[in-house]
Coordinates of C-alpha atoms in Angstrom, one line a residue:
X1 CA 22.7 90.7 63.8
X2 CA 25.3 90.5 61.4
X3 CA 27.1 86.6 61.3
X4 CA 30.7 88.3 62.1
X5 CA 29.0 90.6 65.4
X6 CA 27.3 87.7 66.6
X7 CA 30.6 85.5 66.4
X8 CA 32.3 88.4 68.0
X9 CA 29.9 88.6 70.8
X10 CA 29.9 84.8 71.0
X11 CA 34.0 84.7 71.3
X12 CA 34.1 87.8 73.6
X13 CA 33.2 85.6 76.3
X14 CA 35.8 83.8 78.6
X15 CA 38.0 82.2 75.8
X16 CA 38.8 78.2 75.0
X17 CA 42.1 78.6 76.0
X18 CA 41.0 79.5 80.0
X19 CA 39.3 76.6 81.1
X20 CA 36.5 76.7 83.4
X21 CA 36.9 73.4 84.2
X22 CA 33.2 72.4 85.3
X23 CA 30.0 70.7 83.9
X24 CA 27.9 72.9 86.2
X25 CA 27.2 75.6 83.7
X26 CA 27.1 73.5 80.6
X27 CA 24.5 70.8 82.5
X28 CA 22.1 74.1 83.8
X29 CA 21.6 75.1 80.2
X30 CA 21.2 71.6 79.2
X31 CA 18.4 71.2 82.0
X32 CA 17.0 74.6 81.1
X33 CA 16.9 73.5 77.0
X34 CA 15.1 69.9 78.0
X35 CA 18.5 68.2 77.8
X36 CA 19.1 68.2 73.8
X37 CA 22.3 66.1 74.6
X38 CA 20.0 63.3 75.4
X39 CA 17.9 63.4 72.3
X40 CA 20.5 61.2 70.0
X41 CA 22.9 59.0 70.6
X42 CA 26.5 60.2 70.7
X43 CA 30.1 59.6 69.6
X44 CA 32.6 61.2 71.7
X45 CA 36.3 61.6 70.5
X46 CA 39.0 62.5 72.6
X47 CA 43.1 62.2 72.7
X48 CA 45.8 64.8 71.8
X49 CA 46.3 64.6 67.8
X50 CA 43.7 62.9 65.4
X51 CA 40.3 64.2 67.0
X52 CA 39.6 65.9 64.4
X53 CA 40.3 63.8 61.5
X54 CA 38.4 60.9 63.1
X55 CA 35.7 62.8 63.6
X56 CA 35.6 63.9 59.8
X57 CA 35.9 60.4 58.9
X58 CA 33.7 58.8 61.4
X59 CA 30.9 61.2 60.0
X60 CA 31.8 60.1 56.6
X61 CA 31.3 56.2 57.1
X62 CA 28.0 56.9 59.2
X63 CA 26.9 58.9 56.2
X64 CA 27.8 56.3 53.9
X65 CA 25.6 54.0 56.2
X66 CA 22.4 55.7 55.4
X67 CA 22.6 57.9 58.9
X68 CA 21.9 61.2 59.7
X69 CA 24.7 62.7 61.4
X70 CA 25.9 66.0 63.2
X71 CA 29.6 66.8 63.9
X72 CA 30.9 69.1 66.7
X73 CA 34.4 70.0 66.4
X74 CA 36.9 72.6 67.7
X75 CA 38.5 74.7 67.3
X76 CA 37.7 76.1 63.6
X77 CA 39.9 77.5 61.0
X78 CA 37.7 80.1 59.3
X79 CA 34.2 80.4 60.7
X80 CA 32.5 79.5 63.6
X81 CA 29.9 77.3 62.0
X82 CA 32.6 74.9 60.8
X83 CA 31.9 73.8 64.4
X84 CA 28.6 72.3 63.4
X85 CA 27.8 70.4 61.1
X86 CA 24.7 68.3 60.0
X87 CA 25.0 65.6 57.0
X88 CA 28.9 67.0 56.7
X89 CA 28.0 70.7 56.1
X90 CA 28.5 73.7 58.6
X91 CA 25.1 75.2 59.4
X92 CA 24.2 78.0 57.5
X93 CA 25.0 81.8 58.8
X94 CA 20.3 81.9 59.3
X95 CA 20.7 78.7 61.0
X96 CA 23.6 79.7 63.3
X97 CA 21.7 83.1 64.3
X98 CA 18.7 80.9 64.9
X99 CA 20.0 78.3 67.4
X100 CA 21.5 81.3 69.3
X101 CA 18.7 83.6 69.4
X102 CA 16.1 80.2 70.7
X103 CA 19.2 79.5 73.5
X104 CA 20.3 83.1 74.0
X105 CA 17.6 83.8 76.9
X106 CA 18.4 80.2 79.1
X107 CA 22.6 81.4 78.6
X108 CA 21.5 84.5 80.7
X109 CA 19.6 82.7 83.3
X110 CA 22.7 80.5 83.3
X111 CA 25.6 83.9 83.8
X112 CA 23.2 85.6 86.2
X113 CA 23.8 82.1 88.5
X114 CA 27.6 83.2 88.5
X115 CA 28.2 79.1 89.1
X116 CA 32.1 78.6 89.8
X117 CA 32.4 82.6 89.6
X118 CA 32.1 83.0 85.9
X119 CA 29.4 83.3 83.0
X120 CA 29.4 80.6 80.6
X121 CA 32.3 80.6 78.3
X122 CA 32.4 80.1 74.8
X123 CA 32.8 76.8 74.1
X124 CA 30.3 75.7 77.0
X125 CA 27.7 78.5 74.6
X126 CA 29.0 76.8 71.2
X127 CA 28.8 73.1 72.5
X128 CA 24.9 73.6 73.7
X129 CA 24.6 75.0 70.3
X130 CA 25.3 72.2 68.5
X131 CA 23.2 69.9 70.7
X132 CA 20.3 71.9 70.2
X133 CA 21.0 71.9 67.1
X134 CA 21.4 68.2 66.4
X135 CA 18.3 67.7 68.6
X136 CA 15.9 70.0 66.4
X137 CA 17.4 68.1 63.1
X138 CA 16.8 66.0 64.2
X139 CA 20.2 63.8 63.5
X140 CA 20.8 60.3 63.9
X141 CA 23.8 60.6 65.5
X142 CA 25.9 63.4 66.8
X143 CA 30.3 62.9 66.7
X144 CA 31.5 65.2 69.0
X145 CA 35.5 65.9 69.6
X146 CA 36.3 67.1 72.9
X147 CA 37.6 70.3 73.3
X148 CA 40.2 70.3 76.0
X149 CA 40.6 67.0 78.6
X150 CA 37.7 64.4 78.7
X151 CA 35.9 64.6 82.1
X152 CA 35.2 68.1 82.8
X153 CA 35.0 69.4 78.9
X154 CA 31.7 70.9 78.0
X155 CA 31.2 68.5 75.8
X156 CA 30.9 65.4 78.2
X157 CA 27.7 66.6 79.7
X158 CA 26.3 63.9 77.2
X159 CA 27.0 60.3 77.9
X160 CA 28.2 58.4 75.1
X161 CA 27.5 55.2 73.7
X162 CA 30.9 54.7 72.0
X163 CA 33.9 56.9 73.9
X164 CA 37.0 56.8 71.1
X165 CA 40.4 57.7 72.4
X166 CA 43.2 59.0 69.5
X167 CA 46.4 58.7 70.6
X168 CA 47.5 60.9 73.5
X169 CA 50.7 62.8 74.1
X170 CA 51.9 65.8 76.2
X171 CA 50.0 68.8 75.9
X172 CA 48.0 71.8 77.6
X173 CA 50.3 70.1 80.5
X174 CA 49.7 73.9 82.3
X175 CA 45.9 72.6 82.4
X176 CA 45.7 68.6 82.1
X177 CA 48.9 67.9 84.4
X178 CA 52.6 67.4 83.9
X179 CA 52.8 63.8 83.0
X180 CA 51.4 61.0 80.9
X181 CA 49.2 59.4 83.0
X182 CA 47.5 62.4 84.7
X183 CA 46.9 63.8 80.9
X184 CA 45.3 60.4 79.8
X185 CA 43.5 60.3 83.3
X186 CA 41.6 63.4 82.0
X187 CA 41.0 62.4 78.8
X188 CA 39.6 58.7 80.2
X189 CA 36.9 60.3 82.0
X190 CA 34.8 60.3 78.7
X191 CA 34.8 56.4 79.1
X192 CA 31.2 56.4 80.7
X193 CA 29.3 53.6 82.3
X194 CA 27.4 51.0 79.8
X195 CA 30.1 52.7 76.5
X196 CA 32.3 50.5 74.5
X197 CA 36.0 52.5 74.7
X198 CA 37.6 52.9 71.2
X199 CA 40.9 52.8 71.9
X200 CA 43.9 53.6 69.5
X201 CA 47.4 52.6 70.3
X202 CA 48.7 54.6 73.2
X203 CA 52.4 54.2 75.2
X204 CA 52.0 52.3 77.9
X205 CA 51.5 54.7 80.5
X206 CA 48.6 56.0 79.1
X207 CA 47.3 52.0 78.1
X208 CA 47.1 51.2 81.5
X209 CA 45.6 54.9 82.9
X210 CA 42.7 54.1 79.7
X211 CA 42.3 50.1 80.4
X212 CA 41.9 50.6 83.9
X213 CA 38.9 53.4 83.6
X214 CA 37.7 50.7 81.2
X215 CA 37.4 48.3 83.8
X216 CA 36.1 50.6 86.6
X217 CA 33.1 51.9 84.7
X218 CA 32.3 48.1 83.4
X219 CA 33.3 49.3 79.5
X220 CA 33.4 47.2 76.8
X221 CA 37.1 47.7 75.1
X222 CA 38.0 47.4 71.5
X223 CA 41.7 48.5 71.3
X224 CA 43.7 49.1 68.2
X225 CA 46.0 45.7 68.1
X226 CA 43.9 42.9 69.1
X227 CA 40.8 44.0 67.6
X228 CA 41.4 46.3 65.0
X229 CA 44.1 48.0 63.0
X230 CA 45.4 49.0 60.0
X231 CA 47.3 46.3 58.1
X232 CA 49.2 48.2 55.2
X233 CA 49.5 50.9 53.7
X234 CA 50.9 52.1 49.9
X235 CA 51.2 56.1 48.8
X236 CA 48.6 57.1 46.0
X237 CA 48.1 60.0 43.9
X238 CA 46.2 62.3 46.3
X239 CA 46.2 59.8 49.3
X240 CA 47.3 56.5 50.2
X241 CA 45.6 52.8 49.3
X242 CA 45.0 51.1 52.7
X243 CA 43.9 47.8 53.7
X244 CA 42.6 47.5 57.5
X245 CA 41.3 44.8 59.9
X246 CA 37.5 45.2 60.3
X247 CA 34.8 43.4 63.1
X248 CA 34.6 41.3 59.6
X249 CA 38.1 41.0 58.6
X250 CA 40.4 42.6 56.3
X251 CA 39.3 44.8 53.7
X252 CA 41.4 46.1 51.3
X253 CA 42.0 48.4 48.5
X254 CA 40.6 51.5 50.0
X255 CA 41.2 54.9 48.9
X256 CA 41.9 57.1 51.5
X257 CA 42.6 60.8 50.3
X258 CA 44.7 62.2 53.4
X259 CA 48.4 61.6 53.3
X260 CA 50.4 60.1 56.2
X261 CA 50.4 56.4 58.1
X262 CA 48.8 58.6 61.1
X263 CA 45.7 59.2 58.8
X264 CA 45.5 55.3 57.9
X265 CA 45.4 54.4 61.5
X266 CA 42.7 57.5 62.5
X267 CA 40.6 55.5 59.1
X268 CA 41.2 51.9 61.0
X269 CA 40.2 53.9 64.8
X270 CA 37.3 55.6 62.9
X271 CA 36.1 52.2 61.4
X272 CA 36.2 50.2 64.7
X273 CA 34.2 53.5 66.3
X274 CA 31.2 52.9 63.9
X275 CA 31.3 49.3 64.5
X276 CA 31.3 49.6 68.0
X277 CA 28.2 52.1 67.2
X278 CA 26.5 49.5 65.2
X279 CA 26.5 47.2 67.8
X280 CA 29.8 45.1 66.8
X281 CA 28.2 44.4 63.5
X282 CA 30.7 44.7 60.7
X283 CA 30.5 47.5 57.8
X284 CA 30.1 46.2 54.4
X285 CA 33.2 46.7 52.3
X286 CA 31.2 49.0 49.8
X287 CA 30.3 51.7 52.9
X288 CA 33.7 51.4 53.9
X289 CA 35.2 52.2 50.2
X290 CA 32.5 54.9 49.7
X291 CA 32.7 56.5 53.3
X292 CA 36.7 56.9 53.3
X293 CA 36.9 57.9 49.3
X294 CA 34.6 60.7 50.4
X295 CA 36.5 61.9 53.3
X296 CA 37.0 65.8 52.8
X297 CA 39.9 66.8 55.9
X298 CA 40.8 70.6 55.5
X299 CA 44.5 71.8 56.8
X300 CA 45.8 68.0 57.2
X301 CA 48.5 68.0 54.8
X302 CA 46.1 69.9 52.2
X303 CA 47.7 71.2 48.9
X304 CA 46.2 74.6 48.7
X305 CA 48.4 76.1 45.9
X306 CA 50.5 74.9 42.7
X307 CA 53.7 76.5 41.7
X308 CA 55.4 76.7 44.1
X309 CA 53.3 74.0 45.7
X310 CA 51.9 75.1 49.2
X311 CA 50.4 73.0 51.9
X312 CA 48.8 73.5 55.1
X313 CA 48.7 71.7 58.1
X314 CA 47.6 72.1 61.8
X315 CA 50.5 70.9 63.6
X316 CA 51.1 72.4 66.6
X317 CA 52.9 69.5 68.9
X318 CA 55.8 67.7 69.1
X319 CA 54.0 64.5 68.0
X320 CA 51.7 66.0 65.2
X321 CA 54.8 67.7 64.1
X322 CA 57.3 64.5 64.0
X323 CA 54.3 62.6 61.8
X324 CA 53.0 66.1 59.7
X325 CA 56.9 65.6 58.8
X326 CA 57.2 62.1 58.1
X327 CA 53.8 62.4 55.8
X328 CA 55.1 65.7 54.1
X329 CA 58.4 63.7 53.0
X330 CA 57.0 60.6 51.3
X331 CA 54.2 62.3 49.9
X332 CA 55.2 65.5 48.4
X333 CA 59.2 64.9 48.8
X334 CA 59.8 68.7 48.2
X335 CA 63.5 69.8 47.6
X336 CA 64.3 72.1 49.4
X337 CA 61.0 72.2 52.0
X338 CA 60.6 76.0 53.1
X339 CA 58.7 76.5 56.2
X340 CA 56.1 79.0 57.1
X341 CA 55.6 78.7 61.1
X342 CA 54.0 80.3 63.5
X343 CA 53.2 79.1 67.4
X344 CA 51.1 79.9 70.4
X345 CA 53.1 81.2 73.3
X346 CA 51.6 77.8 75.4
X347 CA 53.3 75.5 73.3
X348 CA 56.7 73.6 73.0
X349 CA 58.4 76.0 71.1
X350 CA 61.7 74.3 70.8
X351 CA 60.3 70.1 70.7
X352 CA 58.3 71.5 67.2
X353 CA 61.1 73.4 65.6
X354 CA 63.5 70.9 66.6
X355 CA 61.1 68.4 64.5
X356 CA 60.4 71.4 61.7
X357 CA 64.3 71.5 61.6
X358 CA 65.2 68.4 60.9
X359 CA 63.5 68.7 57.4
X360 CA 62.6 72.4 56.3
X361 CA 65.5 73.8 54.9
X362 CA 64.8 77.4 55.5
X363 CA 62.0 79.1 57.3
X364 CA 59.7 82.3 57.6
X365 CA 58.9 82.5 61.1
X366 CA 55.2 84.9 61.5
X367 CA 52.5 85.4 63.7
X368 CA 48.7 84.9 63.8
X369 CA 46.5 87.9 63.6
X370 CA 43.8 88.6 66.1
X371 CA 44.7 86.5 68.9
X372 CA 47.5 87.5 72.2
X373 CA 48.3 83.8 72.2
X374 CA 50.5 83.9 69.4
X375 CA 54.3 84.3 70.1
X376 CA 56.0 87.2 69.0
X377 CA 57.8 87.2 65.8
X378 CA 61.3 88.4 67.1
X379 CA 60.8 85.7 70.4
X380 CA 59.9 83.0 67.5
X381 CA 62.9 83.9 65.2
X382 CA 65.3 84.0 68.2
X383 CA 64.1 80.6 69.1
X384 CA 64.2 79.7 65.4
X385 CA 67.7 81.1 65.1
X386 CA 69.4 78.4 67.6
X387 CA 68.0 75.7 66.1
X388 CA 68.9 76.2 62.1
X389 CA 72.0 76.9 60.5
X390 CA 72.8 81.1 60.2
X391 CA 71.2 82.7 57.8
X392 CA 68.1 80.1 57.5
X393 CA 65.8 81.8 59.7
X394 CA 63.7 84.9 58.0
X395 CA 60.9 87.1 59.7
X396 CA 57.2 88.1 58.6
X397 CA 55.0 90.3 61.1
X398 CA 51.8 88.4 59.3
X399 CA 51.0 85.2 57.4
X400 CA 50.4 87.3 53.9
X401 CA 53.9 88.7 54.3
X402 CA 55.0 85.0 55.3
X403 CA 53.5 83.3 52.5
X404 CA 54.7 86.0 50.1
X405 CA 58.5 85.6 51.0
X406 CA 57.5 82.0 51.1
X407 CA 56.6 81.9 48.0
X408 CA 59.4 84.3 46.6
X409 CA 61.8 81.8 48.5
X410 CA 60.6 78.4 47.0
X411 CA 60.8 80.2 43.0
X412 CA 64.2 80.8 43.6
X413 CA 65.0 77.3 44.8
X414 CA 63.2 76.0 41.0
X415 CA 60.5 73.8 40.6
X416 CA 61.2 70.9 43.0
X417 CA 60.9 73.5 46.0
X418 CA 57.6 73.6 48.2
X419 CA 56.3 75.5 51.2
X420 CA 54.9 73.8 54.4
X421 CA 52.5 76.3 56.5
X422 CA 52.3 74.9 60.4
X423 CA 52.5 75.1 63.8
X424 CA 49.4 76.8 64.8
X425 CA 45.7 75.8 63.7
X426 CA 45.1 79.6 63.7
X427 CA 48.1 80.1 61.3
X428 CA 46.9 77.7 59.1
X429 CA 43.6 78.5 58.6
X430 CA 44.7 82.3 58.2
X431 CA 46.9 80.8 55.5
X432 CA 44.3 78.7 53.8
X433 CA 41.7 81.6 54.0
X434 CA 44.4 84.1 52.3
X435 CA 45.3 81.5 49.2
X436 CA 41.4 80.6 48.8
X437 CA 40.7 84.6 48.2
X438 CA 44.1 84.7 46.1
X439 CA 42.5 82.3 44.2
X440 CA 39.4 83.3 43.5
X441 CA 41.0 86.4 41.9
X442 CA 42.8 85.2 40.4
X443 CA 40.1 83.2 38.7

């Protein structure tokens, strides 16, 4: 089968964003497969912004280490395999098509069981994947970022030895609860028995939600303050120069090529998680320097395009948008900022355009391709239209058309001018994808 039919067929099933929210189906194929999720030792990552990024850079320090290392993430921004990864590459197309057609047969002994009413959906199919995957590798380690919650995601039918927690804010409340504490009480339940809990800083609500699974599971806690942290921080050509507090004490003078004082802190979480993996025994300064220099993070404030300058970013929150902003000012200071935005209909609509407001002069409001999630382009502009000044608010049915006015837009405005592509991960990796082939072409 063709890569794009079998990542159709694969993402035809019951879709990420409707939950099933049970480990039955995802712990039957695991039985049926010989439990691969036990076969190597695992970092989970959970929290509402950052997974991602601390995953990347976790993986790069535990390479840097000498250690074999698959990396699950979600969701992707061009291609299903992005989701897994072995020694910081997505599998190959073969490989993919391999792992699916020696799981395929247990899946359908799994959706003929109907458990909790349903077949097994894609991310359950996509996260036994990767740990058969990571088991046949065979890896040293797997990092795996939680899709959706903590307890009852797919992913948490392994146990960890180190659970990290980003920091966690409102979101999916239609799925994870209405408030602080019953959000942070889902994520918590990857804090397992016998882990150490990687905690960044949280508000208080969600500290004490965290610190109190800690204690009811006897886990060990190392929490972004006492025990770790990042110390300070200085913009750099491409990145920042950071200096952290380490199981060994500070180190300093490390390159980290991501922009923003969120990604400094993810590099100080992501340090104390391979620690904490390594027993409490501190990294060596070099491994450090090497691991975060090496750090590849696609769509986090990446500069896809020169003239007008174009970045991308996956901001789809209230608080990734208020610290995607703060990083966009101080490193690229563009004058004026035009914004190319595009949002699911689940999301807060109005708290991220508020934020996007504040600091993108104009905007080209647009819409994702291939997904009913998206929100309409005329709901968007209307939206859009109460929160800017008249006549600041412009419409695009797709992200080509968006990125062409964009682009027209930030030409006129001369050479200071740049174009921020956000609110949707889908939108920006539609983006990226489009100014990767433009590219190419035009090489």
């Amino acid at each position: 089968m063709e890569h794009a039919a079998l990542v159709a067929e694969l993402t035809s099933r019951w879709p990420e964003h409707r939950v099933g929210p049970a480990l039955s189906r995802i712990s039957a194929l695991m039985d049926l497969l010989g439990n691969p999720e036990r076969a190597t030792p695992v970092i989970q990552v959970a929290g509402t912004n950052g997974k991602g990024s601390t995953c990347i850079m976790i993986d790069a320090l535990l390479r840097a280490a000498g250690l074999r290392t698959g990396r699950f993430s979600s969701p992707h921004l061009s291609d299903a395999r992005e989701r897994i990864s072995i020694d910081g590459e997505p599998i190959s197309e073969e490989r993919f098509a391999e792992v699916w057609g020696e799981i395929e047969p247990f899946v359908r002994m799994v959706d003929e069981r109907k458990l909790d009413g349903i077949d097994m959906t894609f991310f359950e199919v996509i996260t036994g994947m990767a740990y058969a995957a990571f088991a046949d590798a065979p890896v040293d380690v797997a990092v795996v970022e939680v899709g959706l919650g903590g307890s009852w995601d797919a992913t948490s039918v392994a146990t960890p030895q180190v659970s990290v927690v980003s920091p966690i804010g409102l979101d999916h409340t239609h799925i994870l609860g209405d408030s602080l504490e019953k959000v942070t009480s889902e994520k918590a339940g990857i804090i397992k028995p016998g882990a150490t809990a990687v905690l960044a800083g949280q508000e208080p609500a969600a500290a004490r939600v965290l610190l109190a699974r800690a204690v009811e599971v006897g886990a060990v806690v190392k929490a972004e303050g006492p025990d770790f942290g990042l110390l300070e921080r200085h913009p750099a050509v491409g990145g920042q120069v950071i200096r952290i507090q380490s199981e060994g004490g500070p180190v300093g003078d490390l390159f980290l090529p991501l922009h923003g004082a969120h990604m400094a802190r993810n590099a100080a979480l992501s340090v104390a998680a391979v620690e904490a993996f390594l027993g409490g025994q501190p990294l060596e300064p070099g491994i450090i320097e090497e691991g975060l220099a090496s750090v590849v993070a696609p769509a986090r404030l990446e500069l896809v395009r020169t003239s007008p300058a174009i970045v991308v970013d996956t901001a789809h929150n209230p608080q990734a948008a208020r610290v995607t902003i703060e990083a966009c000012r101080e490193a690229f200071a563009f004058q004026p900022l035009i914004g190319v935005v595009g949002m699911m209909a689940d999301k807060d609509t109005v708290g991220v355009l508020e934020i996007f407001a504040s600091a993108m002069d104009q905007v080209v409001v647009t819409r994702a391709r291939g997904t009913s999630r998206s929100l309409p382009v005329d709901e968007l502009a209307r939206t859009a239209e109460e929160i800017w000044p008249a006549g600041k608010v412009q419409k695009a049915p797709g992200v080509a058309d968006a990125l062409e006015l964009a682009t027209l837009l930030a030409d006129a405005a001369g050479p200071a001018a740049g174009v921020l592509v956000a609110g949707s991960l889908i939108v920006a990796g539609e983006a990226r994808d489009l100014l990767a082939r433009e590219q190419e072409t035009n090489s």
